PDB file of C-alpha atoms in Angstrom:
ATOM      1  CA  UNK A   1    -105.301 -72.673  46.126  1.00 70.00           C
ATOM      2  CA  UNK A   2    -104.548 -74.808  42.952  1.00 74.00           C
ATOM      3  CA  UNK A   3    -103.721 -71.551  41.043  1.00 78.00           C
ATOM      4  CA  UNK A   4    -101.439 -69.562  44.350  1.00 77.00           C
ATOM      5  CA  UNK A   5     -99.750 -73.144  44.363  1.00 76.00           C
ATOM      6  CA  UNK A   6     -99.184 -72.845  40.076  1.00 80.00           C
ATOM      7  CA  UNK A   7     -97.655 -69.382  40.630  1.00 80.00           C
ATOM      8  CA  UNK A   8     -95.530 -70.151  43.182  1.00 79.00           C
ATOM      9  CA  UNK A   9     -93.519 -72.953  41.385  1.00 82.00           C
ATOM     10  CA  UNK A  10     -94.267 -70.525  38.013  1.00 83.00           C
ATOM     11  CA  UNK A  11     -92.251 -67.696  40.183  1.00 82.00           C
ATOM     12  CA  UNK A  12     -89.981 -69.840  41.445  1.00 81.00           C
ATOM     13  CA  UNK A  13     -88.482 -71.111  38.165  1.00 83.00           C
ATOM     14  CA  UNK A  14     -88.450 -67.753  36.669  1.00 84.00           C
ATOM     15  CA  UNK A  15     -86.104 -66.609  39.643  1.00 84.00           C
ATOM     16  CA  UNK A  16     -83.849 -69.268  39.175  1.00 82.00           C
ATOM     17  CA  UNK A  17     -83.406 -68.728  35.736  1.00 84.00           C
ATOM     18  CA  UNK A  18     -82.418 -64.732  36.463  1.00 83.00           C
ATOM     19  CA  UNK A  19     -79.934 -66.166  39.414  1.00 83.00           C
ATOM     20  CA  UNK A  20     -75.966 -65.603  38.249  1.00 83.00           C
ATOM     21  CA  UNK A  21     -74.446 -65.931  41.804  1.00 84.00           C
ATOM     22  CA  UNK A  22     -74.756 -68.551  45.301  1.00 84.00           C
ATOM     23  CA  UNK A  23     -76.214 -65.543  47.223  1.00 85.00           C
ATOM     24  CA  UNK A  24     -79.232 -64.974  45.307  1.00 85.00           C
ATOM     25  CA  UNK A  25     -79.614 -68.747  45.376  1.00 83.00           C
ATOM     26  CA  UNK A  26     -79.713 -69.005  48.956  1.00 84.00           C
ATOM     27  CA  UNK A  27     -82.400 -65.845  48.684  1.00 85.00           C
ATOM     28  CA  UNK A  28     -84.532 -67.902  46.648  1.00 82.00           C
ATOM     29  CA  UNK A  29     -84.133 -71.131  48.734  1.00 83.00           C
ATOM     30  CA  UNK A  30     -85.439 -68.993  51.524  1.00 82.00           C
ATOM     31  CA  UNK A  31     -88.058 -67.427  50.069  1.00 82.00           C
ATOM     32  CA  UNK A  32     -89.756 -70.305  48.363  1.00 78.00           C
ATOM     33  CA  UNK A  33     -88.624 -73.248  50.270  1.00 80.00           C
ATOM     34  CA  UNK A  34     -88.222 -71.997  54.107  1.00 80.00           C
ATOM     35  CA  UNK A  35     -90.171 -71.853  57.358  1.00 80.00           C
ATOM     36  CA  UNK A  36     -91.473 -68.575  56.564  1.00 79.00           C
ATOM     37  CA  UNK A  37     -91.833 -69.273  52.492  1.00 79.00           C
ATOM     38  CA  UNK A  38     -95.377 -68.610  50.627  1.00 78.00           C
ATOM     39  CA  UNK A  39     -95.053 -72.827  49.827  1.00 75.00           C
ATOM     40  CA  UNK A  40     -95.042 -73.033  53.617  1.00 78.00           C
ATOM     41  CA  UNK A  41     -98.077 -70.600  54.496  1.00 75.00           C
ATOM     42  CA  UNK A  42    -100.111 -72.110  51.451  1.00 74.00           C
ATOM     43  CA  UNK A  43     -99.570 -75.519  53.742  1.00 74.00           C
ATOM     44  CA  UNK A  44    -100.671 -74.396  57.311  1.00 75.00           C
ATOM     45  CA  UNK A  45    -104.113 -73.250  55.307  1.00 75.00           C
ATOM     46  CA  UNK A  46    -104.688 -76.877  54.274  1.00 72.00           C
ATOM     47  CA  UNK A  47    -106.156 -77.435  57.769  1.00 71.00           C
ATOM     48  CA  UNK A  48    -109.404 -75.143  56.474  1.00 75.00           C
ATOM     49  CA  UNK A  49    -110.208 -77.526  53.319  1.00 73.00           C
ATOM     50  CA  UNK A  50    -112.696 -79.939  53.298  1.00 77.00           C
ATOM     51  CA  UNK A  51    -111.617 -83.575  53.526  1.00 77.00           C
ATOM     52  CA  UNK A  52    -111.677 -84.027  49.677  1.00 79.00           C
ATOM     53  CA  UNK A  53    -109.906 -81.288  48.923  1.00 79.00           C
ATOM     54  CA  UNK A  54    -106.902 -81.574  51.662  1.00 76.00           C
ATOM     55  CA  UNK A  55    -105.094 -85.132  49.837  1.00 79.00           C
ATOM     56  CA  UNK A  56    -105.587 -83.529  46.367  1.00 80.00           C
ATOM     57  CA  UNK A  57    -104.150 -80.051  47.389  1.00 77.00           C
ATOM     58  CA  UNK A  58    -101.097 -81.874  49.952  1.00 78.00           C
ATOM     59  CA  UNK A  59    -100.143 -84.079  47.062  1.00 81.00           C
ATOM     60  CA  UNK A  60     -99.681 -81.091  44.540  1.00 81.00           C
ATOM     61  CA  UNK A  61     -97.875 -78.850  46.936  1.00 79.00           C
ATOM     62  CA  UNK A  62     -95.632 -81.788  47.770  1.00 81.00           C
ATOM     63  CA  UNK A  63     -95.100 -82.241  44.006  1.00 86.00           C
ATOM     64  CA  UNK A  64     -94.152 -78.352  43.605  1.00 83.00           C
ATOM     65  CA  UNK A  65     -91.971 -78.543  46.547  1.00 84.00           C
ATOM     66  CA  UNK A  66     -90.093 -81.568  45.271  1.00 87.00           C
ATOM     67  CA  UNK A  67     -89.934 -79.602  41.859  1.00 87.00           C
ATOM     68  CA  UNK A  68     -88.208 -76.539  43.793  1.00 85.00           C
ATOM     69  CA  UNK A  69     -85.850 -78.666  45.192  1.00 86.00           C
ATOM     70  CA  UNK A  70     -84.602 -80.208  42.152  1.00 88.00           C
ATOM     71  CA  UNK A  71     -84.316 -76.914  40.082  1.00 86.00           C
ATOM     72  CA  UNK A  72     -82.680 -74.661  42.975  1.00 85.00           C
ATOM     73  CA  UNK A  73     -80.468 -78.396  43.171  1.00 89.00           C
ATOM     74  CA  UNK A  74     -79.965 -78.215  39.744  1.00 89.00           C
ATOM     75  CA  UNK A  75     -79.057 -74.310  39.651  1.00 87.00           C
ATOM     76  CA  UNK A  76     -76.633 -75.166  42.371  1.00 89.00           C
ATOM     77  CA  UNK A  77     -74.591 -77.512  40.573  1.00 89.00           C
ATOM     78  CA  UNK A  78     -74.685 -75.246  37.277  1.00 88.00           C
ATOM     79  CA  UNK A  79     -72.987 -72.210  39.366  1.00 87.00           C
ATOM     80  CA  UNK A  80     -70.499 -74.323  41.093  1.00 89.00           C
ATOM     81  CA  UNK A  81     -69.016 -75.607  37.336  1.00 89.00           C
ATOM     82  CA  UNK A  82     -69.214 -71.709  36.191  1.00 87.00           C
ATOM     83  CA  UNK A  83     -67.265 -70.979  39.655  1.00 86.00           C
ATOM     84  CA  UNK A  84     -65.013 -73.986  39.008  1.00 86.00           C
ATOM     85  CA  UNK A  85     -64.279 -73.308  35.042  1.00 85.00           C
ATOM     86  CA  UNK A  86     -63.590 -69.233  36.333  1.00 84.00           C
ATOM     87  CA  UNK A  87     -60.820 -70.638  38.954  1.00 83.00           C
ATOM     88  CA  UNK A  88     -59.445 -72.820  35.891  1.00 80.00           C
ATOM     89  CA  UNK A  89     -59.165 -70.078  33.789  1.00 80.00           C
ATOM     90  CA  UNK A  90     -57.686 -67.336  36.134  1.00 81.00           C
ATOM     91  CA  UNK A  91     -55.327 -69.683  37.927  1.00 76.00           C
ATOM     92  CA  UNK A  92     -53.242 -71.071  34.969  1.00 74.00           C
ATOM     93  CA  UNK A  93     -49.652 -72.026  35.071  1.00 75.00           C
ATOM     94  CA  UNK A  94     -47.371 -71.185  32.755  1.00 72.00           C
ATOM     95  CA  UNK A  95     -45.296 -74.951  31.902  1.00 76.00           C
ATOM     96  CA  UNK A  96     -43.021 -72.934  29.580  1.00 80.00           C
ATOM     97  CA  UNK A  97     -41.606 -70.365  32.828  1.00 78.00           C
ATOM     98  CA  UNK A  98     -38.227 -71.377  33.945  1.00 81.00           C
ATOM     99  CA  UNK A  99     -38.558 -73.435  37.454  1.00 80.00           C
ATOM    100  CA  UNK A 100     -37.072 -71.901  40.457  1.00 82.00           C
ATOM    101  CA  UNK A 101     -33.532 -73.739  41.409  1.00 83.00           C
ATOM    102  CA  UNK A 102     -33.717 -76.409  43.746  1.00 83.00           C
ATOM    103  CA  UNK A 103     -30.036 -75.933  45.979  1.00 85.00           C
ATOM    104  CA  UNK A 104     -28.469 -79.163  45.833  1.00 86.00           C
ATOM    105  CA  UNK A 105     -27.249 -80.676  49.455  1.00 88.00           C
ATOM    106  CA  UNK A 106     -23.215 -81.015  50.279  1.00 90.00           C
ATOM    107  CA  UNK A 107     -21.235 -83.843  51.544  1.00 90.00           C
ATOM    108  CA  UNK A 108     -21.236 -84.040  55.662  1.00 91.00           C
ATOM    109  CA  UNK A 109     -17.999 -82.959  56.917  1.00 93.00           C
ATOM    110  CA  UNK A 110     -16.956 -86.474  58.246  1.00 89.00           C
ATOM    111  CA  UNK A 111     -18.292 -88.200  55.149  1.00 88.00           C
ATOM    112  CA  UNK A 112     -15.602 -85.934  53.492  1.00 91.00           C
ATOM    113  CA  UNK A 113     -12.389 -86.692  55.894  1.00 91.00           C
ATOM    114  CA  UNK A 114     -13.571 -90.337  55.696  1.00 89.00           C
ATOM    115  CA  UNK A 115     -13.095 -90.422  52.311  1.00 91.00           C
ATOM    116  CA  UNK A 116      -9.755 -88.282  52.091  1.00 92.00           C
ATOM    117  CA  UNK A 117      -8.801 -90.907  54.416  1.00 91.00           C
ATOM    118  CA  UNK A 118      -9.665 -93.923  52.583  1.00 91.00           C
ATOM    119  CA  UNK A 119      -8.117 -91.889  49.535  1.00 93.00           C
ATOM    120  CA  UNK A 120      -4.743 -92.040  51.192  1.00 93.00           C
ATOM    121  CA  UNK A 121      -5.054 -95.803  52.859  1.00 92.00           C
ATOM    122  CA  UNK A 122      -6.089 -96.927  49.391  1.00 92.00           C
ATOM    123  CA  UNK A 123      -3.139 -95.020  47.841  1.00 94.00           C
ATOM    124  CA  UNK A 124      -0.605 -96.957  50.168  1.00 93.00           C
ATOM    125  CA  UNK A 125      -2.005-100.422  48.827  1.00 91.00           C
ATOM    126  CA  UNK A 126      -4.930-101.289  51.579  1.00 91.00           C
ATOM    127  CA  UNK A 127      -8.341-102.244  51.255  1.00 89.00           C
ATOM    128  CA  UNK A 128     -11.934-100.967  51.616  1.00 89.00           C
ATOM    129  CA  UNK A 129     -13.925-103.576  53.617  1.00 88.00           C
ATOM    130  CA  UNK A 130     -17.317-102.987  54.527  1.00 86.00           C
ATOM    131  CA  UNK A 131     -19.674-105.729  55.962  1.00 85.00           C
ATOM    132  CA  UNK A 132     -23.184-105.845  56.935  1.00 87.00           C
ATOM    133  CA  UNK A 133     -24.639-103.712  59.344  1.00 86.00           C
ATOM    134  CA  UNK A 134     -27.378-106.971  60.992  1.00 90.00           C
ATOM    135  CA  UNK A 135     -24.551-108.733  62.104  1.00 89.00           C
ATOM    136  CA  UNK A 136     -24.302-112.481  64.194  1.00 89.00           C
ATOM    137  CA  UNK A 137     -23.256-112.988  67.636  1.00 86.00           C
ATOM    138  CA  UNK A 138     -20.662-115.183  66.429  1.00 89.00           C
ATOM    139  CA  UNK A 139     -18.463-112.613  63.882  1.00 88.00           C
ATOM    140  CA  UNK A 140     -19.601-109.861  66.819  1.00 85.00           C
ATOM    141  CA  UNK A 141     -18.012-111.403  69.895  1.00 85.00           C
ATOM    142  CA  UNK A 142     -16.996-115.035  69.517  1.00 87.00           C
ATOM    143  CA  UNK A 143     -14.203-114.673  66.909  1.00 87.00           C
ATOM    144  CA  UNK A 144     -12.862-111.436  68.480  1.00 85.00           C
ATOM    145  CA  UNK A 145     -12.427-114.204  71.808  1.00 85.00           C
ATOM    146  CA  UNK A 146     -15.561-112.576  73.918  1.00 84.00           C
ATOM    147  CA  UNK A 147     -17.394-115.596  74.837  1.00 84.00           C
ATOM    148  CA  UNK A 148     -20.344-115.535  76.432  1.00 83.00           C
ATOM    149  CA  UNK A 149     -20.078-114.278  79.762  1.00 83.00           C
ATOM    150  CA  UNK A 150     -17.155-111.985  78.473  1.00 84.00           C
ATOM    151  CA  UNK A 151     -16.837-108.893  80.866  1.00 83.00           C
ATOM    152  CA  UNK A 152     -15.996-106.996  78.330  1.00 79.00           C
ATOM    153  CA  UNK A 153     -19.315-107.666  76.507  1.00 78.00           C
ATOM    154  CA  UNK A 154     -20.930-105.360  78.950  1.00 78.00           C
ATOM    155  CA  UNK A 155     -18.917-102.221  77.278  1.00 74.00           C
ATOM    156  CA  UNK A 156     -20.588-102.846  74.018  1.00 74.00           C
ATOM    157  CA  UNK A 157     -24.174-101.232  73.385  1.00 76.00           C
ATOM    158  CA  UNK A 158     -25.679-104.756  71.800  1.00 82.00           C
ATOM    159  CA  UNK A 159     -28.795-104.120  70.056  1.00 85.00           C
ATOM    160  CA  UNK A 160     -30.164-107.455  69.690  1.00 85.00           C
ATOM    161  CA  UNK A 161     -32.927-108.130  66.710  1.00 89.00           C
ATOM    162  CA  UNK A 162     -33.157-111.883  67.397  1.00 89.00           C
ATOM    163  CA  UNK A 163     -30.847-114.247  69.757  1.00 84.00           C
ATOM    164  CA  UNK A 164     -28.582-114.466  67.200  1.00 86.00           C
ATOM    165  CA  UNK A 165     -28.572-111.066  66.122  1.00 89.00           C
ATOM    166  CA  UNK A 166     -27.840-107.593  66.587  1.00 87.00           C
ATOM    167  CA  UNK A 167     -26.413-104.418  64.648  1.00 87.00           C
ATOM    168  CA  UNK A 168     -22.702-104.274  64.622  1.00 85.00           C
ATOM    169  CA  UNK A 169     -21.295-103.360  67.635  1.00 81.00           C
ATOM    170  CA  UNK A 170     -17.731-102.317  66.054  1.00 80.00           C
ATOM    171  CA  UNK A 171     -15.355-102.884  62.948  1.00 78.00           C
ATOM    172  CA  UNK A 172     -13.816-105.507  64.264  1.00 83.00           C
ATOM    173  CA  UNK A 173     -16.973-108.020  62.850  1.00 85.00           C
ATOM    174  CA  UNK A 174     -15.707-107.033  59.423  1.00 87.00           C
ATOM    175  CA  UNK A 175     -11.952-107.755  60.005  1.00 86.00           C
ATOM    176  CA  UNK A 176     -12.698-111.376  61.384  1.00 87.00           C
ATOM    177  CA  UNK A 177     -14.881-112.127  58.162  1.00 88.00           C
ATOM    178  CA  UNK A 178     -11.991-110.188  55.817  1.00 88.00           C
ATOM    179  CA  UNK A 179      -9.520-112.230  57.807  1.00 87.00           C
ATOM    180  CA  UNK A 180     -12.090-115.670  57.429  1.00 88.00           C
ATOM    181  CA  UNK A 181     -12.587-115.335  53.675  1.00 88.00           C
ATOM    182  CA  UNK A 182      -8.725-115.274  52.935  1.00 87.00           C
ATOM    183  CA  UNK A 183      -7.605-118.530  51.705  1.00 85.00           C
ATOM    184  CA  UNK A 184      -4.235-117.736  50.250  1.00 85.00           C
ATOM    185  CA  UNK A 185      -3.243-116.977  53.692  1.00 83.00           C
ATOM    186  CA  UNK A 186      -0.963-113.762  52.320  1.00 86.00           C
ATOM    187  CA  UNK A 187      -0.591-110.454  55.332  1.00 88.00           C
ATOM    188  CA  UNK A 188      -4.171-108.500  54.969  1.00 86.00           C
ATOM    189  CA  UNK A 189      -4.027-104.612  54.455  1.00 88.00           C
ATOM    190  CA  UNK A 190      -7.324-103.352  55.005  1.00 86.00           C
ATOM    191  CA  UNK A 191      -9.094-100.570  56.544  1.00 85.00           C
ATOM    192  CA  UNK A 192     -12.547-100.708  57.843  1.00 81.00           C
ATOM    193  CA  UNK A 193     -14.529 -97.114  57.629  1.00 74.00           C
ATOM    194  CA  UNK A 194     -17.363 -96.705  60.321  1.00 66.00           C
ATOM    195  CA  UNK A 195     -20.975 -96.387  58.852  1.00 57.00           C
ATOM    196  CA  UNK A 196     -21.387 -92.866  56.686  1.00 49.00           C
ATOM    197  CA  UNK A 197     -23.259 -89.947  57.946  1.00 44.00           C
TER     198      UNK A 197
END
């Protein structure tokens, strides 16, 4: 049994030195390592040994096994870096080709008339104001005279983040701090664009 066991592993390693491709690998897993393998047979005889023998013979064809493994393991690895380093080679790119054109967006339509507008305000001596978009209750409602309370509170869509505040419910926030941070007291000419698109 010593010597079938011997070939068997001798066999085995010679096949997996011939093996170029995953398929033939998978042959010889079945072949020497399956159900139905020669390994496998060699085992279901061990019941016909003598009780010396069986340990000696078990401990070997475990050994072989183990040694199977490892090469057809080892073969494995060794055809996936050949498969990998083919796919590397065939699938180059070429840095130096010229890239393909990437179209470039265009202005909104609104964006645009906004800005022909501001053009023209700006033109006739006003102002650009802008002001933040998290806005307080106070520069909201309470300066534009819309206590709380206010009916006319209820026509504004108030998105409130805290108590305190919300996102701007119109222009008109930006206008009362314009108007607040004039000191020299002089006629204000400003206009007060909506958020862009």
């Amino acid at each position: 049994m010593k010597e079938k066991l011997a070939r068997i592993e001798l066999e085995a390693k010679q096949a997996l030195q011939k093996t170029i491709d995953k398929q033939a690998l998978n042959e010889i897993k079945i072949k020497y390592l399956g159900k139905k393998s020669e390994l496998s047979n060699l085992l279901k005889e061990m019941a016909n040994l003598s009780k010396e023998e069986r340990p000696i013979i078990g401990n070997l064809a475990n050994t072989i096994r183990k040694t199977i493994e490892e090469e057809v393991n080892k073969k494995e690895a060794e055809l996936e870096q050949i498969i990998l380093k083919q796919k590397l080679e065939n699938e180059k790119i070429d840095i130096t080709l010229p890239s393909t054109k990437i179209k470039k967006g265009s202005k909104h339509p609104v964006n645009s008339v906004i800005e022909e507008i501001e053009d023209l305000f700006v033109s006739m001596g006003y102002t650009v104001e802008t002001g933040p978009e998290l806005e307080t209750d106070k520069f909201c409602f309470e300066l534009l005279n819309l206590p709380q309370g206010h009916p006319a509170r209820d026509m504004q869509d108030s998105f409130y983040i805290t108590e305190e505040y919300l996102l701007r419910t119109q222009t008109s926030a930006v206008q009362a701090r314009t108007m607040l941070a004039n000191q020299e007291k002089t006629p204000i000419r400003m206009i007060c664009p909506r958020k862009n698109i």
